[in-house]
mmCIF file of C-alpha atoms and ligand atoms in Angstrom:
data_model
loop_
_atom_site.group_PDB
_atom_site.id
_atom_site.type_symbol
_atom_site.label_atom_id
_atom_site.label_comp_id
_atom_site.label_asym_id
_atom_site.label_seq_id
_atom_site.Cartn_x
_atom_site.Cartn_y
_atom_site.Cartn_z
ATOM 1 C CA MET T 1 -26.248 11.775 -2.927
ATOM 2 C CA PHE T 2 -22.538 11.142 -2.942
ATOM 3 C CA GLY T 3 -20.181 9.473 -5.361
ATOM 4 C CA GLY T 4 -17.537 6.946 -4.318
ATOM 5 C CA ILE T 5 -14.628 5.526 -6.265
ATOM 6 C CA GLU T 6 -12.594 2.599 -5.031
ATOM 7 C CA ALA T 7 -9.544 2.842 -7.279
ATOM 8 C CA GLY T 8 -7.885 -0.579 -7.289
ATOM 9 C CA GLY T 9 -4.979 -2.099 -9.106
ATOM 10 C CA THR T 10 -7.264 -4.510 -10.957
ATOM 11 C CA LYS T 11 -10.596 -2.674 -11.016
ATOM 12 C CA PHE T 12 -12.304 0.602 -10.223
ATOM 13 C CA VAL T 13 -15.563 0.244 -8.302
ATOM 14 C CA CYS T 14 -17.801 3.303 -8.592
ATOM 15 C CA GLY T 15 -20.939 4.000 -6.603
ATOM 16 C CA ILE T 16 -23.615 6.662 -6.258
ATOM 17 C CA GLY T 17 -25.857 6.763 -3.220
ATOM 18 C CA THR T 18 -26.064 7.336 0.488
ATOM 19 C CA GLY T 19 -25.222 3.962 2.076
ATOM 20 C CA PRO T 20 -25.391 0.153 1.848
ATOM 21 C CA GLU T 21 -29.185 0.108 1.297
ATOM 22 C CA ASP T 22 -29.059 2.788 -1.324
ATOM 23 C CA ILE T 23 -26.114 2.559 -3.678
ATOM 24 C CA GLN T 24 -25.850 1.953 -7.369
ATOM 25 C CA THR T 25 -22.462 0.567 -8.396
ATOM 26 C CA ALA T 26 -20.488 -0.203 -11.539
ATOM 27 C CA GLN T 27 -17.040 -1.707 -12.090
ATOM 28 C CA PHE T 28 -14.410 -0.941 -14.683
ATOM 29 C CA PRO T 29 -11.139 -2.776 -15.236
ATOM 30 C CA THR T 30 -7.939 -0.868 -14.437
ATOM 31 C CA SER T 31 -6.277 -0.510 -17.827
ATOM 32 C CA SER T 32 -4.661 2.764 -18.898
ATOM 33 C CA PRO T 33 -5.619 5.894 -16.934
ATOM 34 C CA ASP T 34 -7.305 7.401 -20.028
ATOM 35 C CA ILE T 35 -9.535 4.432 -20.750
ATOM 36 C CA THR T 36 -10.425 3.711 -17.126
ATOM 37 C CA LEU T 37 -11.141 7.345 -16.246
ATOM 38 C CA ARG T 38 -13.322 7.757 -19.343
ATOM 39 C CA SER T 39 -15.649 4.985 -18.087
ATOM 40 C CA VAL T 40 -15.579 6.265 -14.511
ATOM 41 C CA LEU T 41 -16.377 9.865 -15.494
ATOM 42 C CA ASP T 42 -19.140 8.804 -17.891
ATOM 43 C CA PHE T 43 -20.736 6.800 -15.080
ATOM 44 C CA PHE T 44 -20.928 9.869 -12.854
ATOM 45 C CA LYS T 45 -21.921 12.208 -15.683
ATOM 46 C CA ALA T 46 -24.883 9.968 -16.469
ATOM 47 C CA ALA T 47 -26.151 10.616 -12.925
ATOM 48 C CA GLY T 48 -26.472 14.334 -13.731
ATOM 49 C CA SER T 49 -26.548 16.801 -10.892
ATOM 50 C CA GLN T 50 -27.617 14.439 -8.100
ATOM 51 C CA VAL T 51 -24.066 13.951 -6.849
ATOM 52 C CA GLN T 52 -22.737 16.551 -4.392
ATOM 53 C CA ALA T 53 -19.158 15.362 -3.995
ATOM 54 C CA ILE T 54 -16.866 12.495 -4.903
ATOM 55 C CA GLY T 55 -14.740 10.425 -2.510
ATOM 56 C CA ILE T 56 -11.809 8.395 -3.802
ATOM 57 C CA GLY T 57 -10.115 5.551 -1.933
ATOM 58 C CA SER T 58 -7.089 4.704 -4.020
ATOM 59 C CA PHE T 59 -4.315 2.169 -4.380
ATOM 60 C CA GLY T 60 -0.963 3.765 -3.768
ATOM 61 C CA PRO T 61 1.403 5.078 -2.905
ATOM 62 C CA ILE T 62 -0.487 8.371 -3.189
ATOM 63 C CA ASP T 63 0.137 12.014 -2.287
ATOM 64 C CA LEU T 64 -2.403 13.073 0.339
ATOM 65 C CA HIS T 65 -0.959 16.382 1.437
ATOM 66 C CA ARG T 66 -3.108 19.227 0.255
ATOM 67 C CA ALA T 67 -0.237 21.717 0.322
ATOM 68 C CA SER T 68 1.956 19.502 -1.862
ATOM 69 C CA PRO T 69 2.252 20.208 -5.617
ATOM 70 C CA GLY T 70 1.671 16.482 -6.182
ATOM 71 C CA TYR T 71 -1.557 16.352 -4.135
ATOM 72 C CA GLY T 72 -4.095 13.934 -5.561
ATOM 73 C CA ARG T 73 -1.588 11.898 -7.532
ATOM 74 C CA ILE T 74 -0.707 8.251 -7.496
ATOM 75 C CA THR T 75 3.062 8.483 -6.995
ATOM 76 C CA SER T 76 5.585 5.665 -7.417
ATOM 77 C CA THR T 77 3.467 2.722 -8.535
ATOM 78 C CA PRO T 78 5.084 0.226 -10.919
ATOM 79 C CA LYS T 79 1.685 -0.066 -12.633
ATOM 80 C CA PRO T 80 2.263 0.997 -16.271
ATOM 81 C CA GLY T 81 0.891 4.477 -17.019
ATOM 82 C CA TRP T 82 -0.236 5.234 -13.480
ATOM 83 C CA ALA T 83 2.926 6.622 -11.869
ATOM 84 C CA ASN T 84 2.375 10.348 -11.208
ATOM 85 C CA PHE T 85 -1.150 10.233 -12.576
ATOM 86 C CA ASP T 86 -3.270 13.104 -11.213
ATOM 87 C CA LEU T 87 -6.370 11.162 -10.201
ATOM 88 C CA VAL T 88 -8.039 13.904 -8.163
ATOM 89 C CA GLY T 89 -7.308 16.485 -10.876
ATOM 90 C CA ALA T 90 -8.800 14.301 -13.602
ATOM 91 C CA VAL T 91 -12.041 13.815 -11.653
ATOM 92 C CA ARG T 92 -12.335 17.419 -10.506
ATOM 93 C CA LYS T 93 -11.672 18.860 -13.965
ATOM 94 C CA GLU T 94 -14.590 17.082 -15.599
ATOM 95 C CA LEU T 95 -17.118 16.766 -12.799
ATOM 96 C CA HIS T 96 -16.570 20.164 -11.117
ATOM 97 C CA LEU T 97 -17.311 18.725 -7.685
ATOM 98 C CA PRO T 98 -15.465 18.661 -4.358
ATOM 99 C CA VAL T 99 -13.216 15.587 -4.302
ATOM 100 C CA ALA T 100 -11.960 13.829 -1.167
ATOM 101 C CA PHE T 101 -8.941 11.554 -1.440
ATOM 102 C CA ASP T 102 -7.530 8.841 0.825
ATOM 103 C CA THR T 103 -5.960 5.397 0.660
ATOM 104 C CA ASP T 104 -8.042 2.345 -0.261
ATOM 105 C CA GLY T 105 -7.358 0.927 3.191
ATOM 106 C CA ASN T 106 -8.525 4.038 5.021
ATOM 107 C CA ALA T 107 -11.648 4.243 2.842
ATOM 108 C CA ALA T 108 -12.581 0.612 3.486
ATOM 109 C CA LEU T 109 -12.043 1.118 7.199
ATOM 110 C CA LEU T 110 -14.256 4.212 7.154
ATOM 111 C CA GLY T 111 -17.024 2.167 5.512
ATOM 112 C CA GLU T 112 -16.694 -0.513 8.183
ATOM 113 C CA VAL T 113 -16.725 2.091 10.967
ATOM 114 C CA ARG T 114 -19.928 3.665 9.618
ATOM 115 C CA TRP T 115 -21.883 0.560 8.602
ATOM 116 C CA GLY T 116 -19.837 -2.579 9.190
ATOM 117 C CA ALA T 117 -17.775 -4.532 11.698
ATOM 118 C CA ALA T 118 -16.080 -1.550 13.373
ATOM 119 C CA GLN T 119 -19.219 0.473 14.177
ATOM 120 C CA GLY T 120 -18.881 2.638 17.250
ATOM 121 C CA LEU T 121 -15.127 2.091 17.582
ATOM 122 C CA SER T 122 -12.601 4.915 17.803
ATOM 123 C CA ASP T 123 -9.629 2.605 17.200
ATOM 124 C CA ALA T 124 -9.551 -0.032 14.469
ATOM 125 C CA VAL T 125 -7.428 -1.361 11.637
ATOM 126 C CA TYR T 126 -8.429 -2.722 8.223
ATOM 127 C CA ILE T 127 -6.045 -4.971 6.320
ATOM 128 C CA THR T 128 -6.504 -6.477 2.901
ATOM 129 C CA VAL T 129 -4.495 -9.567 1.999
ATOM 130 C CA GLY T 130 -4.682 -9.936 -1.756
ATOM 131 C CA THR T 131 -2.366 -9.143 -4.667
ATOM 132 C CA GLY T 132 -0.610 -6.908 -2.156
ATOM 133 C CA ILE T 133 -1.129 -6.302 1.539
ATOM 134 C CA GLY T 134 -2.464 -2.892 2.444
ATOM 135 C CA GLY T 135 -4.445 -1.306 5.178
ATOM 136 C CA GLY T 136 -5.748 1.671 7.032
ATOM 137 C CA ALA T 137 -5.878 2.677 10.669
ATOM 138 C CA LEU T 138 -8.256 4.721 12.787
ATOM 139 C CA VAL T 139 -6.665 6.043 15.989
ATOM 140 C CA HIS T 140 -8.726 7.984 18.503
ATOM 141 C CA GLY T 141 -11.420 8.563 15.884
ATOM 142 C CA GLN T 142 -9.018 9.877 13.227
ATOM 143 C CA LEU T 143 -7.732 8.095 10.143
ATOM 144 C CA VAL T 144 -3.945 7.925 10.288
ATOM 145 C CA HIS T 145 -2.080 9.737 7.504
ATOM 146 C CA GLY T 146 1.272 10.884 8.879
ATOM 147 C CA LEU T 147 4.305 11.776 6.824
ATOM 148 C CA VAL T 148 2.894 10.039 3.730
ATOM 149 C CA HIS T 149 0.434 7.332 4.785
ATOM 150 C CA PRO T 150 0.817 4.005 6.584
ATOM 151 C CA GLU T 151 2.154 1.073 4.555
ATOM 152 C CA ILE T 152 1.028 -1.782 6.759
ATOM 153 C CA GLY T 153 1.953 -4.352 4.106
ATOM 154 C CA HIS T 154 5.619 -3.457 4.351
ATOM 155 C CA LEU T 155 6.076 -4.228 8.042
ATOM 156 C CA ARG T 156 9.331 -6.095 8.582
ATOM 157 C CA ILE T 157 8.681 -9.337 10.420
ATOM 158 C CA PRO T 158 10.932 -12.184 11.565
ATOM 159 C CA HIS T 159 11.689 -14.610 8.748
ATOM 160 C CA ASP T 160 13.037 -18.039 9.661
ATOM 161 C CA TRP T 161 15.052 -18.948 6.560
ATOM 162 C CA THR T 162 15.401 -22.580 7.675
ATOM 163 C CA ARG T 163 11.670 -23.086 7.974
ATOM 164 C CA ASP T 164 10.884 -20.923 4.939
ATOM 165 C CA PRO T 165 13.744 -20.498 2.453
ATOM 166 C CA PHE T 166 11.484 -18.462 0.122
ATOM 167 C CA PRO T 167 13.061 -14.988 -0.344
ATOM 168 C CA GLY T 168 9.770 -13.066 -0.728
ATOM 169 C CA VAL T 169 8.256 -11.137 -3.629
ATOM 170 C CA CYS T 170 8.363 -7.460 -2.580
ATOM 171 C CA PRO T 171 10.398 -5.575 -5.207
ATOM 172 C CA TYR T 172 11.628 -3.175 -2.515
ATOM 173 C CA HIS T 173 12.197 -5.426 0.509
ATOM 174 C CA GLY T 174 11.965 -9.051 -0.518
ATOM 175 C CA ASP T 175 10.722 -10.561 2.719
ATOM 176 C CA CYS T 176 8.517 -7.854 4.252
ATOM 177 C CA LEU T 177 4.983 -8.920 5.278
ATOM 178 C CA GLU T 178 3.625 -8.427 1.751
ATOM 179 C CA GLY T 179 6.699 -10.127 0.299
ATOM 180 C CA LEU T 180 6.069 -13.219 2.401
ATOM 181 C CA ALA T 181 2.289 -13.375 2.827
ATOM 182 C CA SER T 182 0.484 -11.797 -0.158
ATOM 183 C CA GLY T 183 -1.412 -14.002 -2.618
ATOM 184 C CA PRO T 184 1.419 -13.832 -5.197
ATOM 185 C CA ALA T 185 3.946 -14.749 -2.459
ATOM 186 C CA MET T 186 1.946 -17.884 -1.648
ATOM 187 C CA GLN T 187 1.660 -18.743 -5.312
ATOM 188 C CA ALA T 188 5.402 -18.244 -5.942
ATOM 189 C CA ARG T 189 6.356 -20.259 -2.865
ATOM 190 C CA TRP T 190 4.069 -23.228 -3.480
ATOM 191 C CA GLY T 191 3.769 -23.140 -7.268
ATOM 192 C CA VAL T 192 -0.050 -23.020 -7.287
ATOM 193 C CA PRO T 193 -2.598 -20.228 -6.645
ATOM 194 C CA ALA T 194 -3.247 -19.735 -2.917
ATOM 195 C CA GLY T 195 -6.922 -20.586 -3.372
ATOM 196 C CA THR T 196 -6.070 -24.124 -4.512
ATOM 197 C CA LEU T 197 -4.013 -25.104 -1.430
ATOM 198 C CA PRO T 198 -6.113 -27.536 0.659
ATOM 199 C CA PRO T 199 -6.932 -26.517 4.273
ATOM 200 C CA GLY T 200 -4.383 -28.915 5.842
ATOM 201 C CA HIS T 201 -1.474 -27.662 3.697
ATOM 202 C CA PRO T 202 1.552 -26.385 5.697
ATOM 203 C CA GLY T 203 1.356 -23.167 3.655
ATOM 204 C CA TRP T 204 -1.604 -22.047 5.737
ATOM 205 C CA GLU T 205 0.263 -22.403 9.017
ATOM 206 C CA LEU T 206 3.076 -20.299 7.659
ATOM 207 C CA GLU T 207 0.576 -17.760 6.308
ATOM 208 C CA ALA T 208 -1.204 -17.584 9.687
ATOM 209 C CA GLN T 209 2.121 -17.091 11.433
ATOM 210 C CA TYR T 210 3.225 -14.222 9.195
ATOM 211 C CA LEU T 211 -0.129 -12.470 9.412
ATOM 212 C CA ALA T 212 -0.275 -12.951 13.195
ATOM 213 C CA LEU T 213 3.222 -11.418 13.526
ATOM 214 C CA GLY T 214 2.017 -8.375 11.610
ATOM 215 C CA LEU T 215 -1.156 -8.141 13.692
ATOM 216 C CA VAL T 216 0.736 -8.374 16.988
ATOM 217 C CA ASN T 217 2.981 -5.518 15.863
ATOM 218 C CA LEU T 218 -0.096 -3.410 15.120
ATOM 219 C CA ALA T 219 -1.763 -4.369 18.387
ATOM 220 C CA VAL T 220 1.270 -3.329 20.430
ATOM 221 C CA THR T 221 2.062 -0.127 18.539
ATOM 222 C CA LEU T 222 -1.435 1.289 18.017
ATOM 223 C CA SER T 223 -3.229 -0.467 20.867
ATOM 224 C CA THR T 224 -5.965 -0.894 18.306
ATOM 225 C CA GLY T 225 -9.451 -2.037 19.272
ATOM 226 C CA ARG T 226 -10.221 -4.342 16.337
ATOM 227 C CA ILE T 227 -8.530 -5.732 13.240
ATOM 228 C CA LEU T 228 -10.565 -6.522 10.126
ATOM 229 C CA LEU T 229 -8.991 -8.837 7.575
ATOM 230 C CA GLY T 230 -10.282 -8.763 3.997
ATOM 231 C CA GLY T 231 -8.994 -9.497 0.500
ATOM 232 C CA GLY T 232 -8.719 -12.590 -1.682
ATOM 233 C CA VAL T 233 -6.480 -14.646 0.588
ATOM 234 C CA MET T 234 -8.861 -14.150 3.533
ATOM 235 C CA GLN T 235 -11.637 -15.914 1.587
ATOM 236 C CA GLN T 236 -10.366 -18.980 3.483
ATOM 237 C CA PRO T 237 -12.559 -19.229 6.582
ATOM 238 C CA HIS T 238 -10.184 -21.657 8.373
ATOM 239 C CA LEU T 239 -7.410 -19.046 8.266
ATOM 240 C CA PHE T 240 -9.099 -16.721 10.796
ATOM 241 C CA GLU T 241 -8.968 -19.187 13.684
ATOM 242 C CA MET T 242 -5.373 -20.129 12.842
ATOM 243 C CA ILE T 243 -4.371 -16.456 12.923
ATOM 244 C CA ARG T 244 -6.205 -15.852 16.240
ATOM 245 C CA LYS T 245 -4.472 -18.841 17.825
ATOM 246 C CA GLU T 246 -1.037 -17.717 16.670
ATOM 247 C CA PHE T 247 -1.789 -14.102 17.654
ATOM 248 C CA ALA T 248 -2.688 -15.231 21.197
ATOM 249 C CA ARG T 249 0.443 -17.391 21.432
ATOM 250 C CA LEU T 250 2.719 -14.559 20.265
ATOM 251 C CA LEU T 251 1.128 -11.886 22.485
ATOM 252 C CA ASN T 252 1.303 -14.321 25.422
ATOM 253 C CA LYS T 253 -1.328 -12.439 27.508
ATOM 254 C CA TYR T 254 0.997 -9.476 27.869
ATOM 255 C CA VAL T 255 -1.675 -6.969 26.853
ATOM 256 C CA GLN T 256 -4.224 -7.213 29.662
ATOM 257 C CA HIS T 257 -7.555 -6.595 28.016
ATOM 258 C CA ASP T 258 -10.558 -8.880 27.475
ATOM 259 C CA GLU T 259 -10.675 -7.952 23.796
ATOM 260 C CA VAL T 260 -7.329 -9.592 23.065
ATOM 261 C CA ILE T 261 -7.744 -12.467 25.529
ATOM 262 C CA ASP T 262 -11.402 -13.559 25.673
ATOM 263 C CA HIS T 263 -12.850 -11.906 22.576
ATOM 264 C CA LEU T 264 -10.381 -12.684 19.827
ATOM 265 C CA GLY T 265 -13.318 -13.869 17.701
ATOM 266 C CA ARG T 266 -14.399 -10.267 17.326
ATOM 267 C CA PHE T 267 -11.014 -8.602 17.801
ATOM 268 C CA ILE T 268 -9.806 -10.301 14.603
ATOM 269 C CA GLN T 269 -12.670 -10.677 12.148
ATOM 270 C CA ALA T 270 -13.794 -10.321 8.540
ATOM 271 C CA PRO T 271 -15.148 -7.005 7.254
ATOM 272 C CA ALA T 272 -18.961 -6.985 7.366
ATOM 273 C CA LEU T 273 -19.346 -5.085 4.085
ATOM 274 C CA GLY T 274 -17.170 -7.556 2.165
ATOM 275 C CA GLY T 275 -16.077 -6.269 -1.225
ATOM 276 C CA ARG T 276 -18.229 -3.127 -0.881
ATOM 277 C CA ALA T 277 -16.307 -1.649 2.066
ATOM 278 C CA GLY T 278 -14.056 0.469 -0.178
ATOM 279 C CA VAL T 279 -16.745 2.040 -2.323
ATOM 280 C CA LEU T 280 -19.046 2.635 0.653
ATOM 281 C CA GLY T 281 -16.216 4.198 2.645
ATOM 282 C CA SER T 282 -15.526 6.446 -0.351
ATOM 283 C CA LEU T 283 -19.091 7.764 -0.037
ATOM 284 C CA VAL T 284 -18.281 8.676 3.560
ATOM 285 C CA LEU T 285 -15.140 10.494 2.372
ATOM 286 C CA ALA T 286 -17.319 12.480 -0.052
ATOM 287 C CA GLU T 287 -19.801 13.330 2.681
ATOM 288 C CA GLN T 288 -16.963 14.525 4.916
ATOM 289 C CA ALA T 289 -15.620 16.702 2.090
ATOM 290 C CA VAL T 290 -18.983 18.447 1.821
ATOM 291 C CA SER T 291 -19.253 19.097 5.549
ATOM 292 C CA ALA T 292 -15.605 20.292 5.697
ATOM 293 C CA GLU T 293 -16.363 22.712 2.865
ATOM 294 C CA ALA T 294 -19.477 23.959 4.650
ATOM 295 C CA HIS T 295 -17.331 24.627 7.735
ATOM 296 C CA GLU T 296 -14.803 26.570 5.670
ATOM 297 C CA TRP T 297 -17.571 28.692 4.165
ATOM 298 C CA ALA T 298 -19.045 29.341 7.586
ATOM 299 C CA GLY T 299 -15.556 30.282 8.831
ATOM 300 C CA GLU T 300 -15.023 32.717 5.965
ATOM 301 C CA ARG T 301 -18.372 34.409 6.556
ATOM 302 C CA ALA T 302 -17.848 34.765 10.298
HETATM 303 P P1 ADP G 401 -6.829 -7.320 -5.400
HETATM 304 O O1 ADP G 401 -5.640 -7.463 -4.504
HETATM 305 O O2 ADP G 401 -6.455 -7.107 -6.829
HETATM 306 O O3 ADP G 401 -7.821 -6.311 -4.904
HETATM 307 P P2 ADP G 401 -7.921 -9.776 -4.280
HETATM 308 O O4 ADP G 401 -8.094 -9.159 -2.936
HETATM 309 O O5 ADP G 401 -9.002 -10.646 -4.799
HETATM 310 O O6 ADP G 401 -7.614 -8.729 -5.413
HETATM 311 O O7 ADP G 401 -6.571 -10.650 -4.181
HETATM 312 C C1 ADP G 401 -6.129 -11.469 -5.196
HETATM 313 C C2 ADP G 401 -5.168 -12.508 -4.597
HETATM 314 O O8 ADP G 401 -5.893 -13.324 -3.683
HETATM 315 C C3 ADP G 401 -4.548 -13.450 -5.621
HETATM 316 O O9 ADP G 401 -3.167 -13.604 -5.326
HETATM 317 C C4 ADP G 401 -5.296 -14.759 -5.421
HETATM 318 O O10 ADP G 401 -4.457 -15.875 -5.646
HETATM 319 C C5 ADP G 401 -5.718 -14.696 -3.973
HETATM 320 N N1 ADP G 401 -7.009 -15.369 -3.773
HETATM 321 C C6 ADP G 401 -8.154 -15.124 -4.443
HETATM 322 N N2 ADP G 401 -9.145 -15.934 -4.014
HETATM 323 C C7 ADP G 401 -8.604 -16.704 -3.039
HETATM 324 C C8 ADP G 401 -9.106 -17.734 -2.185
HETATM 325 N N3 ADP G 401 -10.371 -18.140 -2.245
HETATM 326 N N4 ADP G 401 -8.254 -18.265 -1.287
HETATM 327 C C9 ADP G 401 -6.983 -17.846 -1.200
HETATM 328 N N5 ADP G 401 -6.450 -16.902 -1.974
HETATM 329 C C10 ADP G 401 -7.236 -16.343 -2.893
HETATM 330 ZN ZN1 ZN G 402 7.862 -4.469 0.984
#
C-alpha cells in the first residue's frame, strides 16, 4: 500500500491504498503547518506498517531539486506560516518512509494518466482553475520540472483594457492568466462569486476567452496531446464548449492534427477522477519512489 497527500491551500487530502477502487481517504483543513501536519501524520500512523512510501503533491511554489538545501520545502507562498516550511522533512522525520514530492498539478496529471482521462498518453496537461490557476505537464512521458517547476497560471496573455478594464488580482503580475481568470478574479470583477453568475452572463465569454488564450499557448509550445481542466470554476459544464469554440477560433486550423480540429471534445475535457486526481496521483508518486529506490539499491549492489 502507498500513502498519498494532496497538500492544498485550503485542505490536505490524505489517502492510503493502491488505486481508485482501493483507497481510504481523509481531509484536514489547511491551518497552521503544526496543526495540519499533526492530523496528517496521525492518519498515516494509525495505518501502522502497511504503507511503503508517501507521495506528496503540493501547492507551491516548492523546491523540487534534490541537491538543493531547500529540497522538500514550500518556498515563497504568502500563506501565513507556510513559507519555507519543510513539508517533506516533517513527513519523513515522523513516518520514516521514502517520500516523493511534486507539484499538485503534476500529481493530479499523474493520477489522470494512470486511471483517468489521459490514460495511455505520453503528452498531456492538467490545469486547475480555482482559487488560483495551476497545472502540470507531461511531455514525452515525463513530468516537466525544469529550472523550478512550470507556473502555468502565470502565463501572460493579451488583455484588452477597453473590453475588460479590470486590472487583475495576481499580487506579482496583476493581469496574468490567474490574475484575470481565477475564481477570485471573477468575483472581484463582477462583485459576486463566480458560481452565482448565470450561464448567459458576459463574464463567461470573457472567462472562456482568457482560458482559451492560455490553452492555445500551451498547445503551440508543448504540442500537447490533451488538456484536462479541473477546479471550482470548471464546475460550469457550459464553459467547456465555450472554451473549445474560442480555442478553435484562435488556433485557426494552423496546427494540422485531428485532435485539435475534429476531436476538441476530448482534446479539452474534464478530469475523469474529479477531486480525487491529486490524492490518487500522489499514490503513483509514492509507488515511483519505491521503484526508484529499488533501482538505486540494485545499482549499488551491482
Ligand atoms: P481550491 O482552489 O482551494 O483548491 P476550488 O478549486 O474549489 O478550490 O476553487 C475555488 C474557487 O472556485 C472559488 O473562487 C469559487 O468562487 C470558485 N467556484 C467554486 N464552485 C464554483 C462553481 N460551481 N462555478 C464557478 N466557480 C466556482
Ligand atoms: Zn501572476
